[in-house]
Coordinates of N, CA and C in Angstrom, one line a residue:
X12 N 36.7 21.5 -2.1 CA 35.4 20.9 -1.8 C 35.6 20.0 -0.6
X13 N 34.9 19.7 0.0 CA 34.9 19.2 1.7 C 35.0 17.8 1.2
X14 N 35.2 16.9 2.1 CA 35.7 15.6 2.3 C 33.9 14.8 2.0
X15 N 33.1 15.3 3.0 CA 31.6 14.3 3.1 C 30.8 14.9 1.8
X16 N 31.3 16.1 1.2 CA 30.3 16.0 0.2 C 31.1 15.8 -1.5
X17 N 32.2 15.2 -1.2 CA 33.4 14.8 -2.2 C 32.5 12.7 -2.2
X18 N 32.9 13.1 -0.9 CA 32.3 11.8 -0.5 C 30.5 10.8 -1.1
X19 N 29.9 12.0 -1.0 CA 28.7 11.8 -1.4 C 28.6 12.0 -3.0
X20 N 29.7 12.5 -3.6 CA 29.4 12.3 -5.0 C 30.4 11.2 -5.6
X21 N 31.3 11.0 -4.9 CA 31.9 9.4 -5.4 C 30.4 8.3 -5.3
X22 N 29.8 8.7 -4.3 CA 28.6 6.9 -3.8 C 27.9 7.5 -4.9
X23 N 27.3 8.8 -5.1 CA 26.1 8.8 -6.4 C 26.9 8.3 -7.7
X24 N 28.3 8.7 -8.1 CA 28.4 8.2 -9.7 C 28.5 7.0 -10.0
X25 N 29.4 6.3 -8.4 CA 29.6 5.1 -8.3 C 28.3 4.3 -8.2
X26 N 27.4 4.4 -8.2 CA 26.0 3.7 -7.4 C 25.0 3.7 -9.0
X27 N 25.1 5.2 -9.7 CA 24.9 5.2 -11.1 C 25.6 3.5 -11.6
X28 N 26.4 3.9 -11.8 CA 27.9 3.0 -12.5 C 26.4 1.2 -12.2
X29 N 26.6 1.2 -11.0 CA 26.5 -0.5 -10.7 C 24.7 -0.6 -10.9
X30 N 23.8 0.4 -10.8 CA 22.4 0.2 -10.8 C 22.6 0.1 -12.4
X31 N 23.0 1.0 -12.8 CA 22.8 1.1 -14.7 C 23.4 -0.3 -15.2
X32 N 24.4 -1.1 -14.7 CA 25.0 -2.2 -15.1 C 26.2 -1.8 -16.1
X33 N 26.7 -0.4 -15.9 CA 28.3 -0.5 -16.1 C 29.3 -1.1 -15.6
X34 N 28.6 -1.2 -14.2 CA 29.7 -2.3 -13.5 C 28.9 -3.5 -13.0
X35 N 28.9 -4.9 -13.4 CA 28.7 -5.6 -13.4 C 28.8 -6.4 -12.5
X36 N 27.9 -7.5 -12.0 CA 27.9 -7.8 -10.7 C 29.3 -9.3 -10.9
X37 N 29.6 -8.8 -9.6 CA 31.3 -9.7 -9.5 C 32.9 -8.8 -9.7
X38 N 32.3 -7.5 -10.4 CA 33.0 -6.7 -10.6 C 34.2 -6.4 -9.4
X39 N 35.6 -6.7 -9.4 CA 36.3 -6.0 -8.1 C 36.0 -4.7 -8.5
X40 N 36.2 -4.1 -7.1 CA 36.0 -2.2 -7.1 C 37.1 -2.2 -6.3
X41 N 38.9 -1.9 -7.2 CA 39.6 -1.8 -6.4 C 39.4 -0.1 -6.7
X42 N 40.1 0.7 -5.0 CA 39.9 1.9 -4.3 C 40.8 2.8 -5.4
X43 N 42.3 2.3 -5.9 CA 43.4 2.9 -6.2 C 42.9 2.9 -7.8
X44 N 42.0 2.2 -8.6 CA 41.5 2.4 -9.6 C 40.0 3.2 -9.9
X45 N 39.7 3.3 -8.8 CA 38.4 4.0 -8.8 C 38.5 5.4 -8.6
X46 N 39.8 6.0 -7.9 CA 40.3 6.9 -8.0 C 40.8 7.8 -9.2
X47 N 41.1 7.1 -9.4 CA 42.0 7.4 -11.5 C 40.6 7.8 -12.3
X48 N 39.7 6.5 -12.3 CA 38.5 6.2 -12.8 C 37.2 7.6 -12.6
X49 N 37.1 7.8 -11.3 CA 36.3 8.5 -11.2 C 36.9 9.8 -10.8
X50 N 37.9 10.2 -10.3 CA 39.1 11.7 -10.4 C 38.4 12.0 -8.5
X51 N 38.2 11.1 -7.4 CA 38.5 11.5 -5.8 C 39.4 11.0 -5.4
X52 N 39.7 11.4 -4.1 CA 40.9 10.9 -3.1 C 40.4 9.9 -2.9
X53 N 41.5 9.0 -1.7 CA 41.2 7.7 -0.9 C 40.1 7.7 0.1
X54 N 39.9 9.2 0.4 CA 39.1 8.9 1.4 C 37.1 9.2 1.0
X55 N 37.0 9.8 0.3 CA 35.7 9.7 -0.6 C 35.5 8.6 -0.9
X56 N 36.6 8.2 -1.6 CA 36.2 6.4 -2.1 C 36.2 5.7 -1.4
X57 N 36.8 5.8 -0.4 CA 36.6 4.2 1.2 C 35.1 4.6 1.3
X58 N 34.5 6.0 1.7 CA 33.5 6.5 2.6 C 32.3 5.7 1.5
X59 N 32.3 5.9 -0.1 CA 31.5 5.5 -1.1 C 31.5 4.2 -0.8
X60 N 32.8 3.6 -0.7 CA 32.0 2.2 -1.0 C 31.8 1.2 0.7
X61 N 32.0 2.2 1.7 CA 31.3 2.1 2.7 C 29.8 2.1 2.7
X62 N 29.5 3.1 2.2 CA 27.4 3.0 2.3 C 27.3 2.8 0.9
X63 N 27.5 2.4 0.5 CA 27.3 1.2 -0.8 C 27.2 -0.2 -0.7
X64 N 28.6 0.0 0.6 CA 28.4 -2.2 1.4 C 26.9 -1.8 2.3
X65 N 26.6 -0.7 3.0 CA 25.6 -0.7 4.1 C 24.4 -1.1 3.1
X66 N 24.4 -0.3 2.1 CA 22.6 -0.4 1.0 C 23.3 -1.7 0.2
X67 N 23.4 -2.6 0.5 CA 23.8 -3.6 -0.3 C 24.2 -3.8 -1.8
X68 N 25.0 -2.9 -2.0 CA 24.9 -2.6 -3.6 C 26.6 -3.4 -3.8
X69 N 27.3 -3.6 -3.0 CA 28.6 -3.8 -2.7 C 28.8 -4.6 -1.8
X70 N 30.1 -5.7 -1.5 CA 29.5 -6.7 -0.9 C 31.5 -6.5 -0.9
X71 N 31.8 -7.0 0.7 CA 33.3 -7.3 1.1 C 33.6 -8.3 1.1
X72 N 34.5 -9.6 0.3 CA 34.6 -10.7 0.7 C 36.3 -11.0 0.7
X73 N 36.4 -11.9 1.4 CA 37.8 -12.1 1.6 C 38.9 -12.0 0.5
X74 N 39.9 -11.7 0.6 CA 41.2 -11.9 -0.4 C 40.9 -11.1 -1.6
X75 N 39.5 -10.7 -1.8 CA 38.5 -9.8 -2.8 C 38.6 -8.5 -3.1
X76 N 38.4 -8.3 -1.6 CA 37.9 -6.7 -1.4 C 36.3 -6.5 -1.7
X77 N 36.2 -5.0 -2.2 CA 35.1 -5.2 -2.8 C 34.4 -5.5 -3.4
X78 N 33.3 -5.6 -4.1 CA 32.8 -6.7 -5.3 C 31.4 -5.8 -5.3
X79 N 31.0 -5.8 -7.0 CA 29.8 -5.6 -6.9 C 28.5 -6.3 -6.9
X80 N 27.9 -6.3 -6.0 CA 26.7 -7.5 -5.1 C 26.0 -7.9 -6.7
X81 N 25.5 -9.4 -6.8 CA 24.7 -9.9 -7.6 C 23.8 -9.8 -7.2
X82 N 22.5 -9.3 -8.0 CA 21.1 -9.2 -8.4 C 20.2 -9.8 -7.5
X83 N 19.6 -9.6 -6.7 CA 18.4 -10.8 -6.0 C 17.5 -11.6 -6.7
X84 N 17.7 -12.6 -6.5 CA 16.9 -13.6 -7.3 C 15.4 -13.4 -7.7
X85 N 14.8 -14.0 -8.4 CA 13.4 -13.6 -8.8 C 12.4 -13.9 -7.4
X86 N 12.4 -14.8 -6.3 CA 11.6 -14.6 -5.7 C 12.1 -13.7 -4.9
X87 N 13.0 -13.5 -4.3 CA 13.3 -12.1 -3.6 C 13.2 -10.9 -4.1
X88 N 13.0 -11.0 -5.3 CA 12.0 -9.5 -6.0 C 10.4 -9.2 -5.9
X89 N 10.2 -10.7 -5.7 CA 8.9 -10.5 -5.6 C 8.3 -10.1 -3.6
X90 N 9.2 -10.6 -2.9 CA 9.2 -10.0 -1.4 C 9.3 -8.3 -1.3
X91 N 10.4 -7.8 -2.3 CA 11.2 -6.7 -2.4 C 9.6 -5.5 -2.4
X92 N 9.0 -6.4 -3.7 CA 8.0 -5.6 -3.8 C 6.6 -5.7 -3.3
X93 N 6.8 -6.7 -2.5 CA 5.2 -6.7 -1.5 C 5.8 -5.5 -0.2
X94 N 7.0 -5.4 -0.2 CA 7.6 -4.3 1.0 C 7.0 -3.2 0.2
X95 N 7.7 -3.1 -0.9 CA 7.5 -1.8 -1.3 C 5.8 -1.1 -1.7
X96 N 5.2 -2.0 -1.6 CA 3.4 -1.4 -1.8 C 2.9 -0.8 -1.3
X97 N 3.2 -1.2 0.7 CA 3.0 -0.9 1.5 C 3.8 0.4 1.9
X98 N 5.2 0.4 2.0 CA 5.7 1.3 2.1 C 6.0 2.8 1.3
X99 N 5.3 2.3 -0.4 CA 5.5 3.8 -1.1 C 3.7 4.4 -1.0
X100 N 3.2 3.4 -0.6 CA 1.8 3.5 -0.8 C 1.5 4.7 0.9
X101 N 2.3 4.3 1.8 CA 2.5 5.0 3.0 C 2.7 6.8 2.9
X102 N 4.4 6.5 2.2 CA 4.6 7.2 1.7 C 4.0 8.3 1.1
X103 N 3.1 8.0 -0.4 CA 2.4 8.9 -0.9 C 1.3 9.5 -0.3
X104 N 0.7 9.0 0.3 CA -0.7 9.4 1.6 C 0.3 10.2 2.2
X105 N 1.1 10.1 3.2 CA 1.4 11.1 3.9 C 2.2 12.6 3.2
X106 N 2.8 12.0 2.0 CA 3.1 13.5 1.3 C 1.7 14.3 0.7
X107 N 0.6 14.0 0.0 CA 0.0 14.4 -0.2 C -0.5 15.7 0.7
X108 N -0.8 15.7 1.6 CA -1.2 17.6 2.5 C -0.1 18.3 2.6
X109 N 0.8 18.2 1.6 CA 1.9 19.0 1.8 C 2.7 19.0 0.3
X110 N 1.9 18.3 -0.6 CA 2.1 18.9 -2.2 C 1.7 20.2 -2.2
X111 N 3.0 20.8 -3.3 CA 2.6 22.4 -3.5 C 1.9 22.1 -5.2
X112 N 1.9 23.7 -5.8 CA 1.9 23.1 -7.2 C 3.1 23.3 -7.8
X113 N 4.4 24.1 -6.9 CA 5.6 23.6 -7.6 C 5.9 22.2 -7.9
X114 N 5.6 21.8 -6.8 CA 6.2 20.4 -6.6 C 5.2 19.8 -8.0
X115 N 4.3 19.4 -8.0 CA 3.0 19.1 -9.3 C 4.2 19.5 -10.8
X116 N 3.8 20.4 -10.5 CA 5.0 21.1 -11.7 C 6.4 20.7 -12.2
X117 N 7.7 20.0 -11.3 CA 8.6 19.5 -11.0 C 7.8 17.9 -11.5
X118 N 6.9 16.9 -11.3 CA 6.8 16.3 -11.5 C 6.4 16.2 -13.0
X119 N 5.5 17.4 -13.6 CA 4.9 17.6 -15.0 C 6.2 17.0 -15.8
X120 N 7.0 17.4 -15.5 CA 8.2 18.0 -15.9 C 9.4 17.0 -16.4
X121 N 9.1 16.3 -15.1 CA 10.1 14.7 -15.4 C 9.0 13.9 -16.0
X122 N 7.7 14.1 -16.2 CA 6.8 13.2 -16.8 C 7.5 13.0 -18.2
X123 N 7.3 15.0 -19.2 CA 7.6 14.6 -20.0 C 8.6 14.2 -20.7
X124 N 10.3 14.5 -19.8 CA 11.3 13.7 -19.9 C 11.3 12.7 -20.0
X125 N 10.2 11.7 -19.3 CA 10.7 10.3 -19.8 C 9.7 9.6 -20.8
X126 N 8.9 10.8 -21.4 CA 8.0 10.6 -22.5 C 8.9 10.8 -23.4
X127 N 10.4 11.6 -23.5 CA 11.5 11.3 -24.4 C 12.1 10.3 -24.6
X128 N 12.1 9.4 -24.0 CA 13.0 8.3 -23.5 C 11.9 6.7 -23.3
X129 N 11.4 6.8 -24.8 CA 10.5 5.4 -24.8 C 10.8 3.8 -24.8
X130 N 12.2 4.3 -24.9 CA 12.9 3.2 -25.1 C 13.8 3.2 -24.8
X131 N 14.6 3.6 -23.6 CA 16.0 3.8 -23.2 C 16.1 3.8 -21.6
X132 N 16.3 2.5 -21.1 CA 16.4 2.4 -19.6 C 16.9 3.4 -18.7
X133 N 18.0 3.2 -19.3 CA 18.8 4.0 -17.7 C 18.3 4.9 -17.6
X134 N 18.1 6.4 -19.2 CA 17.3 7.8 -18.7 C 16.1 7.4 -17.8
X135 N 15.5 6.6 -18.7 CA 14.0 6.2 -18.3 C 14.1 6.0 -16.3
X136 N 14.3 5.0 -16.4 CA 14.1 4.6 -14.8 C 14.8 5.4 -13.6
X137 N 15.9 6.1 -14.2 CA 16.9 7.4 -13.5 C 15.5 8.3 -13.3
X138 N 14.9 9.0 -13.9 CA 13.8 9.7 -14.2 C 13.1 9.2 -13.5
X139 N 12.2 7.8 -13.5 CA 10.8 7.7 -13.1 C 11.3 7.6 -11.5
X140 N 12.8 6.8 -11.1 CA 12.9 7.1 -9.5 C 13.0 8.3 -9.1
X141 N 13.2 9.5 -9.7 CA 13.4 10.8 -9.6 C 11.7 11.6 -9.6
X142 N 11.1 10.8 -10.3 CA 9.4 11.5 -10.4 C 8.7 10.8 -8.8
X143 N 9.3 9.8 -9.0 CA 8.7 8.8 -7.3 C 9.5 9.4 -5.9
X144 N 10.7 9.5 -5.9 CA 10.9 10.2 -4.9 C 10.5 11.6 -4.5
X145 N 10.8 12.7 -5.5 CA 9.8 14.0 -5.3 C 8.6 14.2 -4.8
X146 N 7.8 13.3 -4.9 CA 6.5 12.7 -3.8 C 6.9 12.8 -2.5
X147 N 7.9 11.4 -2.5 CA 7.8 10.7 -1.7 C 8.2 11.3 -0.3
X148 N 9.5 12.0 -1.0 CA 9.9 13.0 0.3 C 9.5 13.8 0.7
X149 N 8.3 14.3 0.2 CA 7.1 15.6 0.6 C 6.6 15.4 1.8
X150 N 6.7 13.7 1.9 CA 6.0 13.1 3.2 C 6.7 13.3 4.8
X151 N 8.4 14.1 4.6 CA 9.1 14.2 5.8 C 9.6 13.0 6.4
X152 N 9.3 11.7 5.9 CA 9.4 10.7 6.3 C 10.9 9.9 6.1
X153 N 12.0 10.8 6.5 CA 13.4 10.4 6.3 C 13.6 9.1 5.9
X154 N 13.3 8.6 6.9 CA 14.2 7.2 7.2 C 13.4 6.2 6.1
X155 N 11.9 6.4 6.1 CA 11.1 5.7 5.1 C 11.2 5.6 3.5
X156 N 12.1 6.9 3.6 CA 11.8 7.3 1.8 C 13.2 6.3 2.0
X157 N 14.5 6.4 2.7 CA 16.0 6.0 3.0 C 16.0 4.6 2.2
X158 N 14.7 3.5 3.1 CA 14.7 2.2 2.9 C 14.1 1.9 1.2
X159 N 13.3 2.7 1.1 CA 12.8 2.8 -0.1 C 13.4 3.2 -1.4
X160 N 14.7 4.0 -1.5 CA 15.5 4.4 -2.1 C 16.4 2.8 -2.4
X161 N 16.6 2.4 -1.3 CA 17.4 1.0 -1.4 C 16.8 -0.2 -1.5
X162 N 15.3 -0.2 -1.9 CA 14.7 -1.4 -2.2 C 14.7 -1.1 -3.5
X163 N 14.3 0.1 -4.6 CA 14.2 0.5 -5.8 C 15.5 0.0 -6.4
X164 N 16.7 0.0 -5.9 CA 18.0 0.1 -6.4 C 18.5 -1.1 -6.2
X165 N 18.1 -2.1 -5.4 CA 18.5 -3.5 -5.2 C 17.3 -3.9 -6.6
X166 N 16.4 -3.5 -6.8 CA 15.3 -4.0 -8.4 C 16.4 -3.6 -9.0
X167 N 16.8 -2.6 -9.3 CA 17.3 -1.9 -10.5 C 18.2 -2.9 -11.6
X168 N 19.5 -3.4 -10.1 CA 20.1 -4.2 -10.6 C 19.9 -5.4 -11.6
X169 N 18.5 -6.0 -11.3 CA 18.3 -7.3 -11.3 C 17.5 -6.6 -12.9
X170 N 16.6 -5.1 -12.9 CA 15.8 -4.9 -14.0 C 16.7 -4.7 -14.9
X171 N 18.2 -4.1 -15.1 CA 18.6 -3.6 -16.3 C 19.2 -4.7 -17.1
X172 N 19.3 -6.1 -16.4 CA 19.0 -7.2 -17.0 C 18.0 -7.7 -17.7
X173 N 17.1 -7.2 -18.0 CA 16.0 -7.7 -18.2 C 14.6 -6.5 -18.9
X174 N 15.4 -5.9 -20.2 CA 14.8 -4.5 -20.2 C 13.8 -4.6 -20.8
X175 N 12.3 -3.5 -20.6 CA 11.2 -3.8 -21.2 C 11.2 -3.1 -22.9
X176 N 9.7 -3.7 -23.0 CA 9.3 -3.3 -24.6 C 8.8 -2.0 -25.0
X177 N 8.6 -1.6 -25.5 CA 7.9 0.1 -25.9 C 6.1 0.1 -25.2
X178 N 5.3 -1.0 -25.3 CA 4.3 -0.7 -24.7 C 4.4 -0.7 -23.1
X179 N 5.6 -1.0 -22.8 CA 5.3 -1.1 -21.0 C 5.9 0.4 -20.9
X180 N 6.8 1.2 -21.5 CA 7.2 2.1 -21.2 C 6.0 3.3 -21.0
X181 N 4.7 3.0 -22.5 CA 4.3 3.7 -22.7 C 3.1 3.4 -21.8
X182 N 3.0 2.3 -20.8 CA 1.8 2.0 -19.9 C 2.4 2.9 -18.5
X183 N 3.6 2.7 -18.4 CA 4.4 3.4 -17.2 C 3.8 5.2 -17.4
X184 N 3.9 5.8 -18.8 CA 3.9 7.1 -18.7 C 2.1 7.4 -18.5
X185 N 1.3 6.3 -18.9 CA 0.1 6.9 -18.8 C -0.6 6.8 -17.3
X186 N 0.3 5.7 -16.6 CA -0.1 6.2 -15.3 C 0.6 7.0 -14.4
X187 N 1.7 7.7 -15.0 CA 2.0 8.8 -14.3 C 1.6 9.9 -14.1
X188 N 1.0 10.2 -15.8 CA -0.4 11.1 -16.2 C -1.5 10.8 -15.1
X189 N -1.8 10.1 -14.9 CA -2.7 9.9 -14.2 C -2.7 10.0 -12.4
X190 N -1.5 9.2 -11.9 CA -1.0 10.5 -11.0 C -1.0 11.8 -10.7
X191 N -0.1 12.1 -11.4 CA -0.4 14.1 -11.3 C -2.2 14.7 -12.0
X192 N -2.7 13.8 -12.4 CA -3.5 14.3 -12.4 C -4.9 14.5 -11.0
X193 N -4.3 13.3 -10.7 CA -5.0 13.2 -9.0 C -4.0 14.2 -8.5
X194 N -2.9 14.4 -8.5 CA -2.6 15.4 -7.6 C -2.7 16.8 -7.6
X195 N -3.1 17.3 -8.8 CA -3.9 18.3 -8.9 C -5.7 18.4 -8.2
X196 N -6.3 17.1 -8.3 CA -7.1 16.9 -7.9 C -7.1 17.2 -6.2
X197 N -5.7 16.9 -5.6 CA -5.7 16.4 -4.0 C -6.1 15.0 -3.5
X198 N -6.6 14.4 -4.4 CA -7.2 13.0 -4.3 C -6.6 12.0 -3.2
X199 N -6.8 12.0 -2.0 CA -5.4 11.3 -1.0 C -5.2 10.0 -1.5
X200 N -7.2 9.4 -1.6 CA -7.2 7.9 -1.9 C -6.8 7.9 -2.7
X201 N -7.3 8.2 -4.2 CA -6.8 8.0 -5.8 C -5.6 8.1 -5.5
X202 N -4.4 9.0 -5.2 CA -3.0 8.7 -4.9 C -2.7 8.1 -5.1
X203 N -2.9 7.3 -3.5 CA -1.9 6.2 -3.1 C -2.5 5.0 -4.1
X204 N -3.9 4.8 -4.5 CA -4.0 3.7 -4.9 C -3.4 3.6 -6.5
X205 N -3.4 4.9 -7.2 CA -2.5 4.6 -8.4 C -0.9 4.3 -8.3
X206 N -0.2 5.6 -7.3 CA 0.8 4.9 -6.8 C 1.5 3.6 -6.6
X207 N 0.4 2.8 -5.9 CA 0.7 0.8 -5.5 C 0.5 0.3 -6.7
X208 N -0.8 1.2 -7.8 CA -1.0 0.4 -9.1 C 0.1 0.7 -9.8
X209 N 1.0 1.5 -9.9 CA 2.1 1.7 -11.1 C 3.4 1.3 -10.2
X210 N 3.3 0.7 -9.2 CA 4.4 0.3 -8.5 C 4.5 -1.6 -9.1
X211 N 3.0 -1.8 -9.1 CA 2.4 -3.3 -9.7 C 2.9 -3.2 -10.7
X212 N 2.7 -2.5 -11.8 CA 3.0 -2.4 -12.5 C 4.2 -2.8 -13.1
X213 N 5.4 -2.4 -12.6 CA 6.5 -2.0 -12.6 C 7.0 -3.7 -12.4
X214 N 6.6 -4.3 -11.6 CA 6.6 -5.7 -10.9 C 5.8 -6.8 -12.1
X215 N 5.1 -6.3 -12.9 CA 4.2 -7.6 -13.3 C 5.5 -7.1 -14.8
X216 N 6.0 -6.2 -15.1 CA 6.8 -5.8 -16.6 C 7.9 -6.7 -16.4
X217 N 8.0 -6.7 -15.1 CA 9.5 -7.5 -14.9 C 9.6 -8.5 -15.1
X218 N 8.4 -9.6 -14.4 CA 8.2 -11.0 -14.7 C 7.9 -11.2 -15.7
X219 N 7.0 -10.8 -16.6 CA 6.9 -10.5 -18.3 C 8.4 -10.6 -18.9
X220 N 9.4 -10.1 -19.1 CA 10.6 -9.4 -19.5 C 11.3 -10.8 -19.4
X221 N 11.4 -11.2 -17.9 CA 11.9 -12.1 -16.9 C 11.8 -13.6 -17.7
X222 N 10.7 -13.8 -17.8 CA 10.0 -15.2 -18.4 C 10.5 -15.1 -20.0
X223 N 10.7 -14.2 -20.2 CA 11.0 -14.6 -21.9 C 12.6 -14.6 -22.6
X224 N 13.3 -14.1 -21.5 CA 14.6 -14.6 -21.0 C 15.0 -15.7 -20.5
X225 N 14.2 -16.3 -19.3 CA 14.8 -17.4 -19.1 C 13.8 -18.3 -18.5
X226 N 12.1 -18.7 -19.3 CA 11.2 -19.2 -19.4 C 11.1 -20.7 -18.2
X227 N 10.0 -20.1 -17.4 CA 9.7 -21.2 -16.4 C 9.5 -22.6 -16.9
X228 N 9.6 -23.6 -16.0 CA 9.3 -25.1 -16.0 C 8.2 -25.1 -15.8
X229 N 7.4 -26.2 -16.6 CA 6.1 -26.4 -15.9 C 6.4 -27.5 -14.9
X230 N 5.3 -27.6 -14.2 CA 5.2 -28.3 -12.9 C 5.0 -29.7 -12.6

């Protein structure tokens, strides 16, 4: 197996590992144990946890080495996701004239996979990023879906701390229904504007979750 795509599957298990919170933020990521650990050479694993320090998932600090980056604080999640409204909201508008009904279909599909998984984060949100990018990359928009991959996964961190209840899971699935059901329709507007709504969504479960963990001060 070639070196860059040896390479590319060390950063996906490894990137699994730290979004799911197997590896925990503070974590050392030494090279010569991640080897053993995950069964690549030295040079997959430098290249992994090279674009893992670039998407901020991994962080180099002196005498350290690598480390796995801490969570963005709660207001920096809330910036995270005024980017991302605009930018998946972008996104879905411009894939839409270029949905097939395979693709509709591929989506049906992960819908009801994570109608299995009512209560089980990591399948769950592994899935719903997998039902959102499928869109998203319909749009040809490389570099846009790139940033947006790494805005979702800098949340990730911070959400599997903080996991939801059975009714948000089951609010998540009904507006994904509702999605694909615009996309059968072609609906450009309806799209995008369910899209930004289940992206809200996604954002108002967290502070919910967020607050009853570690409950605001009044003022």
């Amino acid at each position: 197996m070639k070196s860059p795509l040896r390479a590319k599957l060390a950063y996906q298990k490894l990137r699994d590992m730290i979004v799911s919170g197997e590896k925990f933020p503070g974590t050392r990521l030494i090279p010569a144990d991640l080897e053993v650990e995950l069964g690549f050479g030295k040079v997959p694993i430098r290249e992994a946890l090279l674009e893992l320090g670039q998407r901020g998932l991994v962080l180099m600090e002196p005498y350290k080495g690598a480390i796995v980056a801490y969570p963005p604080t709660m207001e920096e999640i809330q910036e995270i996701f005024e980017i991302r409204y605009l930018l998946e909201g972008k996104a879905a508008e411009t894939a839409i004239p270029k949905v097939t009904d395979d693709l509709i279909a591929e989506m049906e599909s992960l819908h009801e996979k994570m109608s299995e998984h009512p209560k089980s984060a990591e399948p769950y949100f592994r899935l719903n990023r997998q039902f959102h990018m499928t869109l998203y990359q319909k749009s040809g928009m490389e570099h846009l879906v790139s940033i947006i991959k790494q805005l979702i996964d800098k949340v990730q961190t911070f959400r599997i701390r903080h996991p939801f209840e059975l009714e948000d899971y089951q609010r998540f699935n009904r507006e994904h229904r509702d999605i694909i059901d615009a996309l059968h329709a072609r609906n450009i507007e309806r799209i995008k504007e369910l899209t930004v709504a289940n992206v809200r969504s996604g954002f108002e479960t967290l502070v919910k979750s967020y607050d009853k963990v570690i409950p605001r001060q009044n003022d």
